GROMACS .gro file of C-alpha atoms in nm:
model
  224
    1MET     CA    1  -0.999   0.287  -1.627
    2GLN     CA    2  -1.051   0.650  -1.731
    3ASP     CA    3  -1.149   0.763  -1.383
    4LEU     CA    4  -0.835   0.604  -1.240
    5GLN     CA    5  -0.619   0.784  -1.494
    6GLU     CA    6  -0.782   1.111  -1.397
    7ARG     CA    7  -0.688   1.043  -1.034
    8LEU     CA    8  -0.333   0.963  -1.143
    9GLY     CA    9  -0.308   1.280  -1.346
   10TYR     CA   10  -0.166   1.070  -1.628
   11GLN     CA   11  -0.326   0.939  -1.947
   12PHE     CA   12  -0.178   0.615  -2.081
   13ARG     CA   13  -0.103   0.595  -2.449
   14ASP     CA   14  -0.082   0.217  -2.417
   15GLN     CA   15  -0.379   0.106  -2.209
   16LYS     CA   16  -0.249  -0.251  -2.199
   17LEU     CA   17   0.041  -0.136  -1.983
   18LEU     CA   18  -0.204  -0.006  -1.725
   19GLU     CA   19  -0.399  -0.333  -1.734
   20HIS     CA   20  -0.076  -0.529  -1.700
   21ALA     CA   21   0.025  -0.328  -1.392
   22LEU     CA   22  -0.306  -0.415  -1.226
   23THR     CA   23  -0.297  -0.789  -1.306
   24HIS     CA   24  -0.212  -0.998  -1.000
   25SER     CA   25  -0.040  -1.334  -1.044
   26SER     CA   26  -0.350  -1.515  -0.911
   27PHE     CA   27  -0.559  -1.377  -1.200
   28ALA     CA   28  -0.293  -1.457  -1.459
   29ASN     CA   29  -0.260  -1.813  -1.330
   30GLU     CA   30  -0.634  -1.872  -1.342
   31ASN     CA   31  -0.658  -1.734  -1.696
   32ARG     CA   32  -0.355  -1.885  -1.865
   33LYS     CA   33  -0.549  -1.947  -2.186
   34LEU     CA   34  -0.567  -1.571  -2.231
   35GLY     CA   35  -0.188  -1.548  -2.228
   36LEU     CA   36  -0.186  -1.275  -1.964
   37GLY     CA   37   0.127  -1.177  -1.776
   38ASP     CA   38   0.120  -1.074  -1.412
   39ASN     CA   39   0.264  -0.752  -1.271
   40GLU     CA   40   0.560  -0.898  -1.081
   41ARG     CA   41   0.828  -0.790  -1.331
   42LEU     CA   42   0.676  -0.444  -1.335
   43GLU     CA   43   0.695  -0.440  -0.954
   44PHE     CA   44   1.068  -0.507  -0.976
   45LEU     CA   45   1.123  -0.221  -1.218
   46GLY     CA   46   0.894   0.013  -1.026
   47ASP     CA   47   1.077  -0.057  -0.702
   48SER     CA   48   1.406   0.050  -0.863
   49ILE     CA   49   1.257   0.369  -1.006
   50LEU     CA   50   1.093   0.451  -0.673
   51GLY     CA   51   1.425   0.404  -0.495
   52GLN     CA   52   1.607   0.634  -0.737
   53VAL     CA   53   1.350   0.912  -0.721
   54THR     CA   54   1.336   0.892  -0.342
   55ALA     CA   55   1.715   0.904  -0.319
   56GLU     CA   56   1.718   1.214  -0.541
   57TYR     CA   57   1.452   1.374  -0.323
   58LEU     CA   58   1.648   1.315  -0.003
   59TYR     CA   59   1.972   1.435  -0.160
   60ASN     CA   60   1.830   1.752  -0.315
   61LYS     CA   61   1.557   1.848  -0.069
   62ARG     CA   62   1.700   1.733   0.263
   63PRO     CA   63   2.067   1.837   0.270
   64GLU     CA   64   2.061   1.832   0.650
   65ILE     CA   65   2.037   1.450   0.656
   66PRO     CA   66   2.379   1.281   0.683
   67GLU     CA   67   2.460   0.995   0.447
   68GLY     CA   68   2.444   0.740   0.727
   69ASN     CA   69   2.074   0.813   0.787
   70MET     CA   70   1.950   0.853   0.429
   71SER     CA   71   1.878   0.484   0.376
   72LYS     CA   72   1.665   0.472   0.691
   73PHE     CA   73   1.456   0.769   0.585
   74ARG     CA   74   1.421   0.634   0.232
   75SER     CA   75   1.293   0.304   0.372
   76GLU     CA   76   1.036   0.487   0.581
   77LEU     CA   77   0.910   0.688   0.283
   78VAL     CA   78   0.863   0.385   0.056
   79CYS     CA   79   0.776   0.107   0.301
   80GLU     CA   80   0.475  -0.115   0.244
   81THR     CA   81   0.260   0.089   0.483
   82ALA     CA   82   0.332   0.411   0.293
   83LEU     CA   83   0.257   0.256  -0.047
   84TYR     CA   84  -0.058   0.096   0.092
   85GLU     CA   85  -0.184   0.442   0.187
   86VAL     CA   86  -0.113   0.562  -0.169
   87ALA     CA   87  -0.312   0.270  -0.308
   88LYS     CA   88  -0.608   0.344  -0.081
   89LYS     CA   89  -0.603   0.711  -0.182
   90LEU     CA   90  -0.626   0.604  -0.547
   91ASP     CA   91  -0.883   0.330  -0.469
   92LEU     CA   92  -0.648   0.095  -0.652
   93GLY     CA   93  -0.810  -0.211  -0.498
   94SER     CA   94  -1.118  -0.158  -0.712
   95TYR     CA   95  -0.916  -0.195  -1.032
   96ILE     CA   96  -0.680  -0.484  -0.958
   97ARG     CA   97  -0.754  -0.807  -1.144
   98LEU     CA   98  -0.747  -1.088  -0.887
   99GLY     CA   99  -0.800  -1.462  -0.898
  100LYS     CA  100  -1.108  -1.604  -0.728
  101GLY     CA  101  -0.910  -1.725  -0.429
  102GLU     CA  102  -0.749  -1.388  -0.358
  103GLU     CA  103  -1.081  -1.215  -0.423
  104SER     CA  104  -1.261  -1.429  -0.165
  105THR     CA  105  -0.997  -1.379   0.105
  106GLY     CA  106  -0.986  -1.000   0.098
  107GLY     CA  107  -0.707  -0.951  -0.153
  108ARG     CA  108  -0.840  -0.615  -0.268
  109ASP     CA  109  -0.746  -0.464   0.067
  110ARG     CA  110  -0.430  -0.666   0.139
  111PRO     CA  111  -0.136  -0.429   0.199
  112SER     CA  112   0.118  -0.648   0.018
  113ILE     CA  113  -0.095  -0.672  -0.298
  114LEU     CA  114  -0.183  -0.303  -0.304
  115SER     CA  115   0.169  -0.179  -0.232
  116ASP     CA  116   0.306  -0.406  -0.505
  117ALA     CA  117   0.048  -0.267  -0.746
  118VAL     CA  118   0.168   0.088  -0.675
  119GLU     CA  119   0.522  -0.016  -0.771
  120ALA     CA  120   0.393  -0.186  -1.086
  121LEU     CA  121   0.197   0.128  -1.171
  122ILE     CA  122   0.511   0.340  -1.139
  123ALA     CA  123   0.689   0.110  -1.385
  124ALA     CA  124   0.395   0.121  -1.627
  125ILE     CA  125   0.397   0.502  -1.626
  126TYR     CA  126   0.774   0.496  -1.684
  127LEU     CA  127   0.749   0.255  -1.978
  128ASP     CA  128   0.459   0.447  -2.128
  129GLY     CA  129   0.582   0.803  -2.085
  130GLY     CA  130   0.939   0.800  -1.954
  131TYR     CA  131   1.113   0.904  -1.635
  132ALA     CA  132   0.956   1.250  -1.597
  133PRO     CA  133   0.591   1.142  -1.552
  134ALA     CA  134   0.696   0.852  -1.327
  135LYS     CA  135   0.892   1.095  -1.110
  136SER     CA  136   0.598   1.335  -1.107
  137PHE     CA  137   0.364   1.059  -0.988
  138ILE     CA  138   0.603   0.958  -0.710
  139SER     CA  139   0.645   1.320  -0.601
  140ASP     CA  140   0.271   1.383  -0.597
  141PHE     CA  141   0.157   1.062  -0.428
  142VAL     CA  142   0.447   0.898  -0.244
  143LEU     CA  143   0.683   1.170  -0.126
  144THR     CA  144   0.417   1.358   0.065
  145SER     CA  145   0.468   1.221   0.417
  146GLU     CA  146   0.634   1.429   0.683
  147ILE     CA  147   0.911   1.239   0.863
  148ASP     CA  148   1.058   1.332   1.198
  149TYR     CA  149   1.406   1.426   1.080
  150THR     CA  150   1.498   1.541   1.430
  151ALA     CA  151   1.514   1.189   1.571
  152PRO     CA  152   1.868   1.141   1.706
  153THR     CA  153   1.961   0.868   1.458
  154GLY     CA  154   1.639   0.753   1.299
  155ASP     CA  155   1.715   0.417   1.465
  156TRP     CA  156   1.382   0.317   1.618
  157LYS     CA  157   1.525  -0.001   1.773
  158THR     CA  158   1.780   0.202   1.965
  159LEU     CA  159   1.520   0.460   2.071
  160LEU     CA  160   1.286   0.184   2.191
  161GLN     CA  161   1.568   0.011   2.377
  162GLU     CA  162   1.659   0.335   2.556
  163GLN     CA  163   1.296   0.400   2.645
  164VAL     CA  164   1.235   0.051   2.784
  165GLN     CA  165   1.561   0.042   2.980
  166LYS     CA  166   1.436   0.332   3.188
  167THR     CA  167   1.257   0.056   3.380
  168PRO     CA  168   1.520  -0.195   3.500
  169GLY     CA  169   1.461  -0.562   3.425
  170LYS     CA  170   1.239  -0.523   3.119
  171THR     CA  171   1.320  -0.739   2.815
  172ILE     CA  172   1.280  -0.677   2.440
  173GLU     CA  173   1.254  -0.949   2.178
  174TYR     CA  174   1.192  -0.936   1.800
  175ARG     CA  175   1.018  -1.229   1.633
  176GLN     CA  176   0.950  -1.298   1.267
  177VAL     CA  177   0.577  -1.340   1.207
  178SER     CA  178   0.572  -1.415   0.835
  179GLU     CA  179   0.762  -1.408   0.506
  180SER     CA  180   0.596  -1.373   0.165
  181GLY     CA  181   0.655  -1.273  -0.196
  182PRO     CA  182   0.891  -1.383  -0.473
  183ASP     CA  183   1.267  -1.386  -0.418
  184HIS     CA  184   1.317  -1.047  -0.584
  185ASN     CA  185   1.042  -0.882  -0.379
  186LYS     CA  186   1.023  -1.040  -0.035
  187ARG     CA  187   0.808  -0.907   0.248
  188PHE     CA  188   0.895  -0.977   0.610
  189THR     CA  189   0.669  -0.913   0.908
  190PHE     CA  190   0.817  -0.887   1.258
  191CYS     CA  191   0.665  -0.817   1.597
  192VAL     CA  192   0.841  -0.677   1.901
  193LEU     CA  193   0.766  -0.809   2.248
  194ILE     CA  194   0.832  -0.629   2.574
  195ASP     CA  195   0.829  -0.864   2.870
  196GLY     CA  196   0.666  -1.124   2.646
  197LYS     CA  197   0.379  -0.899   2.534
  198VAL     CA  198   0.343  -0.781   2.173
  199TYR     CA  199   0.380  -0.403   2.155
  200GLY     CA  200   0.432  -0.344   1.784
  201GLU     CA  201   0.442  -0.497   1.439
  202GLY     CA  202   0.603  -0.396   1.110
  203THR     CA  203   0.633  -0.522   0.753
  204GLY     CA  204   0.928  -0.439   0.528
  205ARG     CA  205   1.137  -0.550   0.233
  206THR     CA  206   1.417  -0.667   0.463
  207LYS     CA  207   1.421  -0.814   0.810
  208LYS     CA  208   1.601  -0.507   0.941
  209GLU     CA  209   1.339  -0.273   0.795
  210ALA     CA  210   1.056  -0.482   0.942
  211GLU     CA  211   1.220  -0.474   1.286
  212GLN     CA  212   1.265  -0.096   1.264
  213LEU     CA  213   0.899  -0.046   1.173
  214ALA     CA  214   0.790  -0.279   1.452
  215ALA     CA  215   1.001  -0.075   1.694
  216ARG     CA  216   0.847   0.250   1.567
  217ASP     CA  217   0.499   0.103   1.616
  218ALA     CA  218   0.591  -0.001   1.970
  219MET     CA  219   0.731   0.344   2.051
  220GLU     CA  220   0.387   0.496   1.995
  221ARG     CA  221   0.237   0.260   2.255
  222VAL     CA  222   0.521   0.294   2.504
  223GLN     CA  223   0.504   0.674   2.495
  224SER     CA  224   0.123   0.700   2.501
   0.00000   0.00000   0.00000
């Protein structure tokens, strides 16, 4: 785990916390005799810390964003896709402890598993070293994406609707594709169809977020 800690820029005093953050429920369930806990409670804590740090970032660094749009931009910064990219940058999939079933079905590269592990890792850093190093990690690895703050409202569904309506008679429909995760950490996947054809897909913590991300995905195709 030393090479991972070097990538993180953080050295754990309690190595078990790091191992705990990288233990998926499938591994814990298959190895109950070892008395291992999975990382789901850490995910819950990490999600809260991530939300607070991101809110501070938007408030302090982006004063031009009105209150009504801050939640939308925060969701975009910390959505599953963004955290998945963080996990790939850290090669987190190589370190996660998975059960045999998840291992055999490509769990090491599954966005939901990797993004959850990033949240668990944030919580582990917080519990090991406090708020400052957790905030530093989030600043260095998560809050690095450039967002188009000039979008009229940040409402991708509205922007897509306006774009599609330029051609009379076209229809837009959002459909739920899947729902996964525990009650405290749900993931919803939606697709958006234009005239019955799938144009975009998005995964988020709420149905509204998933629809927004699906609309953003579709906008790229509509405008290309």
